[in-house]
Amino acid sequence: MSLPDWAPAANDEPVVWQGQPRQRVVHLGVAGGVVLALIVLASIAVIISNGLLPTALSAVVGVALALLVFAVPAGGAWLWRRSTRYVLTDAALYHRTGVLSLTVTELRLSKIQNTSYSQGIFGTIFGHGTVTVDTAGSQGAELTLQQLDGPKAVHQRIAEAAGEAKGERRDGIPGSLDTWKAVRAEVRRLRAATTGDR
């Protein structure tokens, strides 16, 4: 995976994971738009059948309004999905959003305190959910990755990458190898000083 141009990362940061909201978000937007358009068309049919407005005017206004109420949720969902991206490197988590204006959020992995994921009833059934990332000193969620496929796996990747960035090891021993080598060298120096070995 290559680093996208919008991410303000160093060129040597390898990409661990990239994602965006799931495709079904657009499907839900289209379904919502269809329902709203049908409601508008049914309302216009009632207006025409009761003779409240001229038929031609009602039909033109009704079709235009139906197209509008279809386009808003469907287009909004499509634009949101298309403009939202997530990138996880070995040093930071990046979130990009925006259509007319661009917003990029960078969370250094060493600052991440807590990660969690949640799935509602449909998320559990269909395998999607939300990952929440908290940083030191933040009030509430610092970053929320919404409508992701496989949120548990994404959560684990972020938690592991954050742990590695802080020097935590997967085997549960805190600190990096270099830290423990320095501790060993200091213990040997103290032993030599106390026993008189040189």
PDB file of N, CA, C and O in Angstrom, residues 88 93 107-109 111-118 130-136 138 140-145 151-163 166 168:
ATOM      1  N   LEU A  88      -3.652   4.284   8.365  1.00  0.00           N
ATOM      2  CA  LEU A  88      -2.874   3.955   9.552  1.00  0.00           C
ATOM      3  C   LEU A  88      -1.460   3.613   9.101  1.00  0.00           C
ATOM      4  O   LEU A  88      -1.276   2.740   8.252  1.00  0.00           O
ATOM      5  N   LEU A  93      -2.260   7.821  12.811  1.00  0.00           N
ATOM      6  CA  LEU A  93      -3.549   7.520  12.199  1.00  0.00           C
ATOM      7  C   LEU A  93      -4.041   8.816  11.575  1.00  0.00           C
ATOM      8  O   LEU A  93      -4.087   9.854  12.239  1.00  0.00           O
ATOM      9  N   LEU A 107      -3.382  11.756  14.250  1.00  0.00           N
ATOM     10  CA  LEU A 107      -3.197  11.338  15.640  1.00  0.00           C
ATOM     11  C   LEU A 107      -1.916  10.514  15.701  1.00  0.00           C
ATOM     12  O   LEU A 107      -1.828   9.457  15.062  1.00  0.00           O
ATOM     13  N   ARG A 108      -0.934  10.997  16.428  1.00  0.00           N
ATOM     14  CA  ARG A 108       0.295  10.237  16.597  1.00  0.00           C
ATOM     15  C   ARG A 108      -0.026   9.007  17.437  1.00  0.00           C
ATOM     16  O   ARG A 108      -0.725   9.098  18.454  1.00  0.00           O
ATOM     17  N   LEU A 109       0.455   7.856  17.037  1.00  0.00           N
ATOM     18  CA  LEU A 109       0.132   6.615  17.734  1.00  0.00           C
ATOM     19  C   LEU A 109       0.645   6.617  19.170  1.00  0.00           C
ATOM     20  O   LEU A 109       0.028   6.012  20.045  1.00  0.00           O
ATOM     21  N   LYS A 111       0.419   8.904  21.221  1.00  0.00           N
ATOM     22  CA  LYS A 111      -0.517   9.673  22.057  1.00  0.00           C
ATOM     23  C   LYS A 111      -1.830   8.927  22.309  1.00  0.00           C
ATOM     24  O   LYS A 111      -2.644   9.354  23.115  1.00  0.00           O
ATOM     25  N   ILE A 112      -2.063   7.837  21.598  1.00  0.00           N
ATOM     26  CA  ILE A 112      -3.340   7.113  21.734  1.00  0.00           C
ATOM     27  C   ILE A 112      -3.388   6.403  23.084  1.00  0.00           C
ATOM     28  O   ILE A 112      -2.494   5.639  23.429  1.00  0.00           O
ATOM     29  N   GLN A 113      -4.436   6.677  23.852  1.00  0.00           N
ATOM     30  CA  GLN A 113      -4.655   6.071  25.165  1.00  0.00           C
ATOM     31  C   GLN A 113      -5.521   4.823  25.071  1.00  0.00           C
ATOM     32  O   GLN A 113      -5.277   3.848  25.754  1.00  0.00           O
ATOM     33  N   ASN A 114      -6.577   4.930  24.266  1.00  0.00           N
ATOM     34  CA  ASN A 114      -7.590   3.880  24.288  1.00  0.00           C
ATOM     35  C   ASN A 114      -8.234   3.771  22.913  1.00  0.00           C
ATOM     36  O   ASN A 114      -8.415   4.769  22.226  1.00  0.00           O
ATOM     37  N   THR A 115      -8.555   2.550  22.528  1.00  0.00           N
ATOM     38  CA  THR A 115      -9.339   2.325  21.318  1.00  0.00           C
ATOM     39  C   THR A 115     -10.478   1.385  21.672  1.00  0.00           C
ATOM     40  O   THR A 115     -10.342   0.540  22.550  1.00  0.00           O
ATOM     41  N   SER A 116     -11.587   1.566  21.003  1.00  0.00           N
ATOM     42  CA  SER A 116     -12.722   0.670  21.224  1.00  0.00           C
ATOM     43  C   SER A 116     -13.502   0.568  19.922  1.00  0.00           C
ATOM     44  O   SER A 116     -13.330   1.386  19.025  1.00  0.00           O
ATOM     45  N   TYR A 117     -14.330  -0.449  19.838  1.00  0.00           N
ATOM     46  CA  TYR A 117     -15.211  -0.555  18.675  1.00  0.00           C
ATOM     47  C   TYR A 117     -16.597  -0.916  19.150  1.00  0.00           C
ATOM     48  O   TYR A 117     -16.775  -1.477  20.232  1.00  0.00           O
ATOM     49  N   SER A 118     -17.584  -0.546  18.353  1.00  0.00           N
ATOM     50  CA  SER A 118     -18.973  -0.859  18.708  1.00  0.00           C
ATOM     51  C   SER A 118     -19.723  -1.268  17.453  1.00  0.00           C
ATOM     52  O   SER A 118     -19.407  -0.828  16.348  1.00  0.00           O
ATOM     53  N   THR A 130     -18.254   0.900  14.284  1.00  0.00           N
ATOM     54  CA  THR A 130     -17.524   2.135  14.507  1.00  0.00           C
ATOM     55  C   THR A 130     -16.330   1.860  15.406  1.00  0.00           C
ATOM     56  O   THR A 130     -16.450   1.151  16.396  1.00  0.00           O
ATOM     57  N   VAL A 131     -15.186   2.452  15.063  1.00  0.00           N
ATOM     58  CA  VAL A 131     -13.990   2.378  15.896  1.00  0.00           C
ATOM     59  C   VAL A 131     -13.755   3.766  16.474  1.00  0.00           C
ATOM     60  O   VAL A 131     -13.774   4.759  15.746  1.00  0.00           O
ATOM     61  N   THR A 132     -13.544   3.827  17.785  1.00  0.00           N
ATOM     62  CA  THR A 132     -13.323   5.092  18.476  1.00  0.00           C
ATOM     63  C   THR A 132     -11.907   5.115  19.036  1.00  0.00           C
ATOM     64  O   THR A 132     -11.461   4.137  19.624  1.00  0.00           O
ATOM     65  N   VAL A 133     -11.221   6.235  18.838  1.00  0.00           N
ATOM     66  CA  VAL A 133      -9.840   6.387  19.295  1.00  0.00           C
ATOM     67  C   VAL A 133      -9.767   7.587  20.234  1.00  0.00           C
ATOM     68  O   VAL A 133     -10.218   8.675  19.888  1.00  0.00           O
ATOM     69  N   ASP A 134      -9.224   7.379  21.437  1.00  0.00           N
ATOM     70  CA  ASP A 134      -9.051   8.436  22.428  1.00  0.00           C
ATOM     71  C   ASP A 134      -7.563   8.708  22.613  1.00  0.00           C
ATOM     72  O   ASP A 134      -6.754   7.779  22.581  1.00  0.00           O
ATOM     73  N   THR A 135      -7.220   9.973  22.821  1.00  0.00           N
ATOM     74  CA  THR A 135      -5.824  10.330  23.075  1.00  0.00           C
ATOM     75  C   THR A 135      -5.687  10.914  24.471  1.00  0.00           C
ATOM     76  O   THR A 135      -6.678  11.291  25.096  1.00  0.00           O
ATOM     77  N   ALA A 136      -4.455  10.995  24.929  1.00  0.00           N
ATOM     78  CA  ALA A 136      -4.178  11.562  26.245  1.00  0.00           C
ATOM     79  C   ALA A 136      -4.631  13.016  26.268  1.00  0.00           C
ATOM     80  O   ALA A 136      -4.337  13.783  25.364  1.00  0.00           O
ATOM     81  N   SER A 138      -7.629  14.257  25.938  1.00  0.00           N
ATOM     82  CA  SER A 138      -8.810  14.648  25.163  1.00  0.00           C
ATOM     83  C   SER A 138     -10.068  14.423  25.981  1.00  0.00           C
ATOM     84  O   SER A 138     -10.107  13.576  26.859  1.00  0.00           O
ATOM     85  N   GLY A 140     -13.513  12.984  25.692  1.00  0.00           N
ATOM     86  CA  GLY A 140     -14.318  12.129  24.815  1.00  0.00           C
ATOM     87  C   GLY A 140     -13.489  11.583  23.673  1.00  0.00           C
ATOM     88  O   GLY A 140     -12.268  11.541  23.722  1.00  0.00           O
ATOM     89  N   ALA A 141     -14.169  11.177  22.621  1.00  0.00           N
ATOM     90  CA  ALA A 141     -13.491  10.560  21.476  1.00  0.00           C
ATOM     91  C   ALA A 141     -12.728  11.595  20.669  1.00  0.00           C
ATOM     92  O   ALA A 141     -13.266  12.631  20.316  1.00  0.00           O
ATOM     93  N   GLU A 142     -11.486  11.307  20.390  1.00  0.00           N
ATOM     94  CA  GLU A 142     -10.664  12.184  19.563  1.00  0.00           C
ATOM     95  C   GLU A 142     -10.977  11.964  18.088  1.00  0.00           C
ATOM     96  O   GLU A 142     -11.029  12.882  17.306  1.00  0.00           O
ATOM     97  N   LEU A 143     -11.193  10.705  17.724  1.00  0.00           N
ATOM     98  CA  LEU A 143     -11.473  10.371  16.338  1.00  0.00           C
ATOM     99  C   LEU A 143     -12.414   9.175  16.297  1.00  0.00           C
ATOM    100  O   LEU A 143     -12.233   8.215  17.034  1.00  0.00           O
ATOM    101  N   THR A 144     -13.421   9.246  15.439  1.00  0.00           N
ATOM    102  CA  THR A 144     -14.380   8.162  15.276  1.00  0.00           C
ATOM    103  C   THR A 144     -14.374   7.732  13.822  1.00  0.00           C
ATOM    104  O   THR A 144     -14.628   8.542  12.935  1.00  0.00           O
ATOM    105  N   LEU A 145     -14.069   6.468  13.595  1.00  0.00           N
ATOM    106  CA  LEU A 145     -14.059   5.892  12.252  1.00  0.00           C
ATOM    107  C   LEU A 145     -15.385   5.162  12.086  1.00  0.00           C
ATOM    108  O   LEU A 145     -15.598   4.112  12.696  1.00  0.00           O
ATOM    109  N   PRO A 151     -14.945  -3.940  12.023  1.00  0.00           N
ATOM    110  CA  PRO A 151     -14.397  -2.989  12.991  1.00  0.00           C
ATOM    111  C   PRO A 151     -13.483  -3.635  14.041  1.00  0.00           C
ATOM    112  O   PRO A 151     -12.562  -2.994  14.519  1.00  0.00           O
ATOM    113  N   LYS A 152     -13.716  -4.895  14.363  1.00  0.00           N
ATOM    114  CA  LYS A 152     -12.871  -5.555  15.360  1.00  0.00           C
ATOM    115  C   LYS A 152     -11.436  -5.665  14.859  1.00  0.00           C
ATOM    116  O   LYS A 152     -10.489  -5.373  15.584  1.00  0.00           O
ATOM    117  N   ALA A 153     -11.260  -6.053  13.609  1.00  0.00           N
ATOM    118  CA  ALA A 153      -9.915  -6.179  13.032  1.00  0.00           C
ATOM    119  C   ALA A 153      -9.231  -4.823  12.934  1.00  0.00           C
ATOM    120  O   ALA A 153      -8.033  -4.697  13.210  1.00  0.00           O
ATOM    121  N   VAL A 154      -9.985  -3.781  12.555  1.00  0.00           N
ATOM    122  CA  VAL A 154      -9.413  -2.426  12.472  1.00  0.00           C
ATOM    123  C   VAL A 154      -8.998  -1.959  13.863  1.00  0.00           C
ATOM    124  O   VAL A 154      -7.906  -1.414  14.050  1.00  0.00           O
ATOM    125  N   HIS A 155      -9.865  -2.195  14.839  1.00  0.00           N
ATOM    126  CA  HIS A 155      -9.567  -1.839  16.232  1.00  0.00           C
ATOM    127  C   HIS A 155      -8.275  -2.514  16.688  1.00  0.00           C
ATOM    128  O   HIS A 155      -7.401  -1.879  17.285  1.00  0.00           O
ATOM    129  N   GLN A 156      -8.127  -3.808  16.396  1.00  0.00           N
ATOM    130  CA  GLN A 156      -6.926  -4.539  16.808  1.00  0.00           C
ATOM    131  C   GLN A 156      -5.675  -3.995  16.124  1.00  0.00           C
ATOM    132  O   GLN A 156      -4.630  -3.849  16.753  1.00  0.00           O
ATOM    133  N   ARG A 157      -5.785  -3.660  14.834  1.00  0.00           N
ATOM    134  CA  ARG A 157      -4.626  -3.102  14.123  1.00  0.00           C
ATOM    135  C   ARG A 157      -4.183  -1.781  14.729  1.00  0.00           C
ATOM    136  O   ARG A 157      -2.998  -1.538  14.907  1.00  0.00           O
ATOM    137  N   ILE A 158      -5.149  -0.918  15.030  1.00  0.00           N
ATOM    138  CA  ILE A 158      -4.808   0.387  15.607  1.00  0.00           C
ATOM    139  C   ILE A 158      -4.198   0.201  16.997  1.00  0.00           C
ATOM    140  O   ILE A 158      -3.172   0.818  17.325  1.00  0.00           O
ATOM    141  N   ALA A 159      -4.797  -0.664  17.817  1.00  0.00           N
ATOM    142  CA  ALA A 159      -4.286  -0.899  19.171  1.00  0.00           C
ATOM    143  C   ALA A 159      -2.875  -1.485  19.131  1.00  0.00           C
ATOM    144  O   ALA A 159      -1.997  -1.063  19.893  1.00  0.00           O
ATOM    145  N   GLU A 160      -2.629  -2.436  18.237  1.00  0.00           N
ATOM    146  CA  GLU A 160      -1.299  -3.028  18.124  1.00  0.00           C
ATOM    147  C   GLU A 160      -0.274  -2.008  17.646  1.00  0.00           C
ATOM    148  O   GLU A 160       0.836  -1.919  18.171  1.00  0.00           O
ATOM    149  N   ALA A 161      -0.639  -1.221  16.625  1.00  0.00           N
ATOM    150  CA  ALA A 161       0.282  -0.210  16.104  1.00  0.00           C
ATOM    151  C   ALA A 161       0.583   0.844  17.167  1.00  0.00           C
ATOM    152  O   ALA A 161       1.731   1.286  17.300  1.00  0.00           O
ATOM    153  N   ALA A 162      -0.432   1.243  17.954  1.00  0.00           N
ATOM    154  CA  ALA A 162      -0.216   2.219  19.025  1.00  0.00           C
ATOM    155  C   ALA A 162       0.690   1.631  20.100  1.00  0.00           C
ATOM    156  O   ALA A 162       1.586   2.316  20.611  1.00  0.00           O
ATOM    157  N   GLY A 163       0.477   0.372  20.434  1.00  0.00           N
ATOM    158  CA  GLY A 163       1.339  -0.286  21.427  1.00  0.00           C
ATOM    159  C   GLY A 163       2.779  -0.362  20.963  1.00  0.00           C
ATOM    160  O   GLY A 163       3.712  -0.088  21.723  1.00  0.00           O
ATOM    161  N   LYS A 166       4.528   2.954  21.190  1.00  0.00           N
ATOM    162  CA  LYS A 166       4.885   3.324  22.554  1.00  0.00           C
ATOM    163  C   LYS A 166       5.950   2.403  23.137  1.00  0.00           C
ATOM    164  O   LYS A 166       6.318   2.532  24.292  1.00  0.00           O
ATOM    165  N   GLU A 168       5.605  -0.880  23.546  1.00  0.00           N
ATOM    166  CA  GLU A 168       5.044  -2.056  24.207  1.00  0.00           C
ATOM    167  C   GLU A 168       5.237  -3.260  23.312  1.00  0.00           C
ATOM    168  O   GLU A 168       5.177  -3.166  22.094  1.00  0.00           O
TER     169      GLU A 168
END
